[in-house]
Amino acid sequence: MEAAFYDGNGQMIIQQHPDPVAAEGDAIIQVKATGICGSDLLMNNDKEEADELPAGHEVTGIIVDVGAAVDREIVGKRVAIETIGQGLACSTCWYCRMGQYRQCQNKVQAEGGGFAEYIKRKAIGCYEISESMTWDEGALVEPLAVSIHGIRRGMMNGGETVAILGAGTIGLTAVVAAKQLGAGKIFVTARHEQQAAMALSLGADYTCSPEGEEFENLVRSHTNGRGADLAVETVGGKSNRTLIQSVESTRMQGRIVILGGFRTPLQFDWLAPLLKEQSIIFSSCYGILDGYHDYEMAINLLSNQSNSLSDIVTHKYPLEEIQQGFECAYDKSTGSIKVQIHQD
Ligand SMILES: [Zn+2]
Ligand SMILES: [Zn+2]
């Protein structure tokens, strides 16, 4: 099959790669769409070696083959693939028994991702999408599930005020997740105009630039000076700026969920959140909480005809043009928010 690889030198290139073969509990999925995640861009920046396996974890497609232990009934189903947790997990260790597949102790190592014609994962990690859902929406299940997981780990109660740091894909899916799970006012920082406009159209109440103290002041001015009940940090990177902003814009005894990947050790003043008695909660990927997998909740939400999350898909490229897709995703002056690779 054809698959895309980072060449270690700034380019995504297409190469031939062996077709995946289904063992026992596996499914082989013909990939229809794969989103380019901010982490794909950032990881390439940090890499000096070429990829040995294709990346891509926001994946949707059609099951075309299954292993001997899987009911062949599921062949032909349209699915969103739980690529990082359940799709690689053993289903039997202590964490898997708790539904926390991301923390599985016996995960399959080194399985290729969705920048390829086919992908292999455990069949149990393939979630059927509804007929009304497009492939664009199928590939948004993963980033939406990440944000749903964050909001749930942040124990958001209905009516609470939520401050969202960042308006990239995860910031925007966090707006939708918070709104759907019953948030009160939602505040968002957005660096680019298209992100601010999208945040408002998806249900945010107020947006502003991340520069200076503008955001902290905005949140305080709408919360009687207290700050938000819950902050969701979605930026990460190599600066402590959004961590400080999260502490500043959250009320005393409020909660701060960290979804952003920080890619370098950072200095941070721990005394401020201690004196404010804030809870800092890390959240990575997805899993089962209270009986429901975040993928199930994301699919339900995207099946609702009134949802408009797929508006964030601003650009689509075929697999052969993945390099242009990556360049477009990097360069926000193109108006890009979510860029997807389509093979449909
Ligand atoms: Zn991602
Ligand atoms: Zn396990």
CSV table of C-alpha atoms and ligand atoms in Angstrom, one decimal:
chain,number,residue,atom,x,y,z
A,1,MET,CA,0.0,0.0,0.0
A,2,GLU,CA,0.9,3.7,-0.2
A,3,ALA,CA,1.7,5.5,3.0
A,4,ALA,CA,3.2,8.8,4.0
A,5,PHE,CA,6.3,9.2,6.1
A,6,TYR,CA,8.2,12.1,7.6
A,7,ASP,CA,11.6,12.1,5.9
A,8,GLY,CA,13.5,13.6,8.9
A,9,ASN,CA,14.2,16.7,6.9
A,10,GLY,CA,11.0,18.8,6.7
A,11,GLN,CA,9.1,16.8,4.1
A,12,MET,CA,6.3,14.3,4.1
A,13,ILE,CA,6.9,11.7,1.4
A,14,ILE,CA,4.8,8.8,-0.1
A,15,GLN,CA,6.4,5.4,0.0
A,16,GLN,CA,5.3,1.8,-0.5
A,17,HIS,CA,4.7,0.0,2.8
A,18,PRO,CA,3.6,-3.6,3.5
A,19,ASP,CA,-0.2,-4.1,3.8
A,20,PRO,CA,-1.3,-4.7,7.4
A,21,VAL,CA,-2.4,-8.3,8.1
A,22,ALA,CA,-5.1,-9.1,10.7
A,23,ALA,CA,-4.2,-11.4,13.6
A,24,GLU,CA,-6.8,-12.9,16.0
A,25,GLY,CA,-8.7,-9.8,17.4
A,26,ASP,CA,-7.7,-7.3,14.7
A,27,ALA,CA,-9.6,-5.3,12.1
A,28,ILE,CA,-8.1,-3.9,8.9
A,29,ILE,CA,-9.6,-0.5,8.0
A,30,GLN,CA,-9.5,1.1,4.6
A,31,VAL,CA,-8.7,4.7,5.6
A,32,LYS,CA,-11.2,7.4,4.3
A,33,ALA,CA,-10.0,10.4,6.2
A,34,THR,CA,-7.3,11.3,8.7
A,35,GLY,CA,-6.9,14.7,10.4
A,36,ILE,CA,-3.6,16.4,10.7
A,37,CYS,CA,-3.2,17.1,14.5
A,38,GLY,CA,-1.1,19.9,16.0
A,39,SER,CA,1.0,17.2,17.6
A,40,ASP,CA,1.8,15.8,14.2
A,41,LEU,CA,3.2,19.2,13.2
A,42,LEU,CA,5.1,19.7,16.5
A,43,MET,CA,6.6,16.2,16.6
A,44,ASN,CA,7.9,16.6,13.1
A,45,ASN,CA,9.6,19.9,14.2
A,46,ASP,CA,11.4,18.0,17.0
A,47,LYS,CA,12.4,15.0,14.9
A,48,GLU,CA,15.7,14.5,13.1
A,49,GLU,CA,15.1,10.9,12.0
A,50,ALA,CA,12.8,9.6,9.3
A,51,ASP,CA,9.6,7.9,10.4
A,52,GLU,CA,9.6,4.1,10.2
A,53,LEU,CA,5.8,3.9,10.4
A,54,PRO,CA,3.2,6.3,9.1
A,55,ALA,CA,1.7,8.7,11.7
A,56,GLY,CA,-1.9,10.0,11.9
A,57,HIS,CA,-4.3,9.3,14.8
A,58,GLU,CA,-7.5,11.1,13.8
A,59,VAL,CA,-8.7,8.3,11.6
A,60,THR,CA,-12.0,7.1,10.1
A,61,GLY,CA,-12.7,4.4,7.4
A,62,ILE,CA,-14.4,1.2,6.4
A,63,ILE,CA,-13.6,-2.2,8.0
A,64,VAL,CA,-12.4,-4.5,5.1
A,65,ASP,CA,-11.0,-7.5,7.0
A,66,VAL,CA,-10.9,-9.0,10.5
A,67,GLY,CA,-8.9,-11.6,12.4
A,68,ALA,CA,-10.2,-15.1,13.2
A,69,ALA,CA,-11.5,-14.2,16.6
A,70,VAL,CA,-13.7,-11.3,15.3
A,71,ASP,CA,-17.3,-11.6,14.0
A,72,ARG,CA,-17.2,-11.0,10.2
A,73,GLU,CA,-20.5,-9.1,10.6
A,74,ILE,CA,-18.5,-6.0,11.2
A,75,VAL,CA,-16.8,-6.1,7.8
A,76,GLY,CA,-18.2,-3.1,5.8
A,77,LYS,CA,-19.0,-1.0,8.8
A,78,ARG,CA,-18.0,2.7,8.8
A,79,VAL,CA,-16.0,3.4,11.9
A,80,ALA,CA,-14.0,5.9,13.9
A,81,ILE,CA,-10.8,4.3,15.2
A,82,GLU,CA,-9.7,4.6,18.8
A,83,THR,CA,-6.1,4.7,17.6
A,84,ILE,CA,-4.0,5.3,20.7
A,85,GLY,CA,-5.9,3.5,23.5
A,86,GLN,CA,-8.3,0.7,23.0
A,87,GLY,CA,-7.2,0.0,19.4
A,88,LEU,CA,-3.8,-1.1,20.8
A,89,ALA,CA,-4.8,-2.3,24.3
A,90,CYS,CA,-4.9,-5.8,25.8
A,91,SER,CA,-8.4,-5.5,27.2
A,92,THR,CA,-7.4,-7.6,30.2
A,93,CYS,CA,-4.9,-5.7,32.4
A,94,TRP,CA,-5.9,-3.7,35.5
A,95,TYR,CA,-6.2,-0.4,33.6
A,96,CYS,CA,-8.1,-2.0,30.7
A,97,ARG,CA,-10.6,-3.5,33.2
A,98,MET,CA,-11.1,0.0,34.4
A,99,GLY,CA,-11.7,1.3,30.9
A,100,GLN,CA,-8.5,3.2,31.0
A,101,TYR,CA,-7.0,1.8,27.7
A,102,ARG,CA,-4.6,4.6,27.2
A,103,GLN,CA,-2.8,3.4,30.3
A,104,CYS,CA,-2.8,-0.3,29.3
A,105,GLN,CA,0.3,-2.1,30.5
A,106,ASN,CA,0.5,-4.5,27.5
A,107,LYS,CA,-0.1,-2.3,24.6
A,108,VAL,CA,0.9,-3.3,21.1
A,109,GLN,CA,3.9,-1.3,20.2
A,110,ALA,CA,4.7,0.2,16.8
A,111,GLU,CA,1.6,0.1,14.8
A,112,GLY,CA,1.2,2.4,11.8
A,113,GLY,CA,-1.3,5.3,11.7
A,114,GLY,CA,-3.8,6.8,9.3
A,115,PHE,CA,-1.6,8.6,6.8
A,116,ALA,CA,-1.8,5.4,4.7
A,117,GLU,CA,-4.3,3.4,2.6
A,118,TYR,CA,-4.9,0.9,5.4
A,119,ILE,CA,-4.5,0.8,9.2
A,120,LYS,CA,-4.7,-2.1,11.6
A,121,ARG,CA,-6.2,-1.9,15.1
A,122,LYS,CA,-8.0,-4.2,17.6
A,123,ALA,CA,-11.6,-4.6,16.3
A,124,ILE,CA,-12.9,-3.7,19.8
A,125,GLY,CA,-11.3,-0.2,19.4
A,126,CYS,CA,-13.4,0.5,16.2
A,127,TYR,CA,-16.6,2.5,16.9
A,128,GLU,CA,-19.3,2.5,14.3
A,129,ILE,CA,-20.3,6.0,13.2
A,130,SER,CA,-23.9,6.9,12.3
A,131,GLU,CA,-25.2,7.0,8.7
A,132,SER,CA,-25.7,10.7,8.9
A,133,MET,CA,-22.0,11.3,9.7
A,134,THR,CA,-19.6,12.4,6.9
A,135,TRP,CA,-16.0,11.2,6.7
A,136,ASP,CA,-15.0,14.8,7.7
A,137,GLU,CA,-17.0,14.1,10.9
A,138,GLY,CA,-15.7,10.6,11.3
A,139,ALA,CA,-12.1,12.0,11.5
A,140,LEU,CA,-13.3,14.6,14.1
A,141,VAL,CA,-14.4,11.9,16.6
A,142,GLU,CA,-10.8,11.6,18.0
A,143,PRO,CA,-10.1,15.3,18.7
A,144,LEU,CA,-13.7,15.8,20.0
A,145,ALA,CA,-13.2,12.7,22.3
A,146,VAL,CA,-10.0,14.3,23.7
A,147,SER,CA,-11.9,17.4,24.7
A,148,ILE,CA,-14.9,15.5,26.1
A,149,HIS,CA,-12.5,13.5,28.2
A,150,GLY,CA,-10.9,16.7,29.5
A,151,ILE,CA,-14.2,18.3,30.4
A,152,ARG,CA,-15.3,15.1,32.2
A,153,ARG,CA,-12.0,14.8,34.0
A,154,GLY,CA,-12.4,18.4,35.0
A,155,MET,CA,-15.7,17.4,36.7
A,156,MET,CA,-17.6,20.3,35.0
A,157,ASN,CA,-21.0,20.9,36.5
A,158,GLY,CA,-23.9,22.3,34.5
A,159,GLY,CA,-23.9,26.1,34.5
A,160,GLU,CA,-20.3,26.5,35.4
A,161,THR,CA,-18.1,29.1,33.7
A,162,VAL,CA,-15.4,27.7,31.5
A,163,ALA,CA,-12.2,29.4,30.3
A,164,ILE,CA,-10.6,27.8,27.3
A,165,LEU,CA,-7.0,28.6,26.5
A,166,GLY,CA,-6.4,28.3,22.8
A,167,ALA,CA,-8.7,27.9,19.7
A,168,GLY,CA,-7.0,25.3,17.6
A,169,THR,CA,-8.8,22.1,17.0
A,170,ILE,CA,-8.7,21.0,20.6
A,171,GLY,CA,-9.7,24.4,21.9
A,172,LEU,CA,-12.7,24.4,19.5
A,173,THR,CA,-13.7,20.9,20.2
A,174,ALA,CA,-13.5,21.9,23.9
A,175,VAL,CA,-16.0,24.7,23.2
A,176,VAL,CA,-18.4,22.1,21.7
A,177,ALA,CA,-17.9,19.6,24.5
A,178,ALA,CA,-18.3,22.2,27.3
A,179,LYS,CA,-21.4,23.6,25.6
A,180,GLN,CA,-23.0,20.2,25.1
A,181,LEU,CA,-22.2,19.0,28.6
A,182,GLY,CA,-24.0,22.1,30.0
A,183,ALA,CA,-21.4,24.9,30.6
A,184,GLY,CA,-22.6,28.4,31.5
A,185,LYS,CA,-20.5,31.2,30.0
A,186,ILE,CA,-17.5,30.1,27.8
A,187,PHE,CA,-14.5,32.3,27.3
A,188,VAL,CA,-11.8,31.5,24.7
A,189,THR,CA,-8.4,32.9,23.7
A,190,ALA,CA,-7.8,32.9,20.0
A,191,ARG,CA,-4.6,33.9,18.2
A,192,HIS,CA,-6.1,34.0,14.7
A,193,GLU,CA,-9.3,35.7,13.4
A,194,GLN,CA,-10.7,32.5,11.8
A,195,GLN,CA,-10.3,30.7,15.2
A,196,ALA,CA,-12.2,33.5,17.1
A,197,ALA,CA,-15.0,33.5,14.6
A,198,MET,CA,-15.3,29.7,14.7
A,199,ALA,CA,-15.3,29.6,18.5
A,200,LEU,CA,-18.2,32.1,18.7
A,201,SER,CA,-20.2,30.2,16.0
A,202,LEU,CA,-19.6,26.9,17.9
A,203,GLY,CA,-21.1,28.3,21.2
A,204,ALA,CA,-18.4,30.4,22.9
A,205,ASP,CA,-19.7,33.6,24.5
A,206,TYR,CA,-16.6,35.7,24.5
A,207,THR,CA,-13.2,35.5,22.8
A,208,CYS,CA,-10.1,37.7,22.9
A,209,SER,CA,-6.4,37.7,22.0
A,210,PRO,CA,-4.1,35.7,24.2
A,211,GLU,CA,-1.7,38.7,24.5
A,212,GLY,CA,-1.2,40.7,27.7
A,213,GLU,CA,-3.7,40.5,30.5
A,214,GLU,CA,-6.7,40.8,28.2
A,215,PHE,CA,-8.1,37.3,28.8
A,216,GLU,CA,-7.8,37.4,32.6
A,217,ASN,CA,-9.5,40.7,32.7
A,218,LEU,CA,-12.3,39.6,30.4
A,219,VAL,CA,-13.1,36.5,32.5
A,220,ARG,CA,-13.0,38.4,35.8
A,221,SER,CA,-15.2,41.2,34.4
A,222,HIS,CA,-18.0,38.6,33.7
A,223,THR,CA,-17.6,36.6,37.0
A,224,ASN,CA,-17.8,39.3,39.7
A,225,GLY,CA,-14.0,39.4,39.8
A,226,ARG,CA,-13.7,35.7,40.8
A,227,GLY,CA,-12.5,34.0,37.6
A,228,ALA,CA,-13.8,30.9,35.8
A,229,ASP,CA,-14.8,27.7,37.7
A,230,LEU,CA,-12.9,25.5,35.2
A,231,ALA,CA,-10.0,26.3,32.8
A,232,VAL,CA,-9.0,24.1,29.9
A,233,GLU,CA,-5.5,24.6,28.7
A,234,THR,CA,-5.2,23.3,25.1
A,235,VAL,CA,-2.0,25.0,23.8
A,236,GLY,CA,1.1,23.4,25.4
A,237,GLY,CA,4.3,24.0,23.6
A,238,LYS,CA,7.5,25.4,25.0
A,239,SER,CA,6.3,28.4,27.1
A,240,ASN,CA,4.7,28.5,30.6
A,241,ARG,CA,2.5,31.4,29.4
A,242,THR,CA,-0.8,29.5,29.2
A,243,LEU,CA,-0.2,27.8,32.5
A,244,ILE,CA,0.1,31.2,34.2
A,245,GLN,CA,-2.9,32.5,32.3
A,246,SER,CA,-4.9,29.4,33.5
A,247,VAL,CA,-4.1,30.0,37.1
A,248,GLU,CA,-4.8,33.8,36.7
A,249,SER,CA,-8.2,33.3,35.0
A,250,THR,CA,-9.5,30.6,37.3
A,251,ARG,CA,-11.2,31.3,40.6
A,252,MET,CA,-10.0,30.2,44.0
A,253,GLN,CA,-10.6,26.4,44.5
A,254,GLY,CA,-11.4,26.1,40.8
A,255,ARG,CA,-10.1,23.4,38.5
A,256,ILE,CA,-7.5,23.6,35.6
A,257,VAL,CA,-7.4,20.8,33.1
A,258,ILE,CA,-4.2,20.5,31.0
A,259,LEU,CA,-4.7,19.0,27.6
A,260,GLY,CA,-1.8,20.8,25.9
A,261,GLY,CA,1.4,18.9,25.4
A,262,PHE,CA,4.3,20.7,27.0
A,263,ARG,CA,7.4,19.7,25.0
A,264,THR,CA,10.1,21.0,27.3
A,265,PRO,CA,10.7,21.3,31.1
A,266,LEU,CA,9.2,24.6,32.3
A,267,GLN,CA,9.6,26.8,35.4
A,268,PHE,CA,6.3,27.6,37.1
A,269,ASP,CA,5.3,29.4,40.3
A,270,TRP,CA,3.5,26.7,42.2
A,271,LEU,CA,2.7,29.0,45.1
A,272,ALA,CA,0.0,30.9,43.3
A,273,PRO,CA,-2.3,27.8,42.6
A,274,LEU,CA,-1.5,26.5,46.1
A,275,LEU,CA,-2.7,29.7,47.8
A,276,LYS,CA,-5.8,29.7,45.6
A,277,GLU,CA,-6.3,26.0,46.4
A,278,GLN,CA,-6.8,25.2,42.7
A,279,SER,CA,-6.8,21.6,41.4
A,280,ILE,CA,-4.6,21.0,38.4
A,281,ILE,CA,-5.8,17.9,36.4
A,282,PHE,CA,-3.9,16.3,33.5
A,283,SER,CA,-5.9,14.6,30.8
A,284,SER,CA,-4.6,12.5,27.9
A,285,CYS,CA,-6.6,10.9,25.1
A,286,TYR,CA,-9.8,9.1,26.1
A,287,GLY,CA,-11.3,6.1,27.8
A,288,ILE,CA,-14.4,5.0,29.7
A,289,LEU,CA,-15.8,7.2,32.5
A,290,ASP,CA,-19.1,6.3,34.2
A,291,GLY,CA,-19.8,3.6,31.7
A,292,TYR,CA,-19.4,5.6,28.5
A,293,HIS,CA,-16.4,5.8,26.3
A,294,ASP,CA,-15.6,9.3,25.2
A,295,TYR,CA,-15.8,8.0,21.5
A,296,GLU,CA,-19.4,7.0,22.1
A,297,MET,CA,-20.2,10.5,23.4
A,298,ALA,CA,-18.4,12.2,20.6
A,299,ILE,CA,-20.2,10.0,18.0
A,300,ASN,CA,-23.6,10.8,19.6
A,301,LEU,CA,-22.8,14.5,19.5
A,302,LEU,CA,-21.6,14.4,15.9
A,303,SER,CA,-24.8,12.4,14.9
A,304,ASN,CA,-26.9,15.3,16.1
A,305,GLN,CA,-28.0,17.1,12.9
A,306,SER,CA,-27.7,20.5,14.5
A,307,ASN,CA,-24.0,20.2,15.2
A,308,SER,CA,-21.8,22.3,13.0
A,309,LEU,CA,-18.3,21.1,14.2
A,310,SER,CA,-17.3,20.0,10.7
A,311,ASP,CA,-17.2,23.7,9.8
A,312,ILE,CA,-13.7,23.6,11.3
A,313,VAL,CA,-12.5,21.4,8.5
A,314,THR,CA,-11.2,24.2,6.3
A,315,HIS,CA,-8.9,22.2,3.9
A,316,LYS,CA,-8.8,18.7,2.5
A,317,TYR,CA,-5.9,17.1,0.5
A,318,PRO,CA,-5.5,13.7,-1.1
A,319,LEU,CA,-2.8,11.4,0.4
A,320,GLU,CA,-0.4,12.2,-2.5
A,321,GLU,CA,-0.5,15.9,-1.6
A,322,ILE,CA,0.1,15.4,2.1
A,323,GLN,CA,3.1,17.7,2.1
A,324,GLN,CA,0.9,20.6,0.9
A,325,GLY,CA,-1.6,19.6,3.6
A,326,PHE,CA,1.1,19.9,6.3
A,327,GLU,CA,2.2,23.2,4.9
A,328,CYS,CA,-1.3,24.5,4.9
A,329,ALA,CA,-1.9,23.3,8.5
A,330,TYR,CA,1.3,25.1,9.6
A,331,ASP,CA,0.5,28.3,7.9
A,332,LYS,CA,-2.5,29.8,9.6
A,333,SER,CA,-2.5,32.7,7.2
A,334,THR,CA,-4.2,30.3,4.8
A,335,GLY,CA,-7.2,30.5,7.0
A,336,SER,CA,-6.7,26.9,8.0
A,337,ILE,CA,-8.1,25.4,11.2
A,338,LYS,CA,-8.4,21.6,10.7
A,339,VAL,CA,-6.7,20.1,7.6
A,340,GLN,CA,-7.6,16.5,6.7
A,341,ILE,CA,-6.2,14.0,4.3
A,342,HIS,CA,-9.0,12.3,2.4
A,343,GLN,CA,-9.1,9.1,0.4
A,344,ASP,CA,-12.8,9.0,-0.2
B,1,ZN,ZN,-4.0,14.6,18.3
B,2,ZN,ZN,-4.4,-3.6,29.0
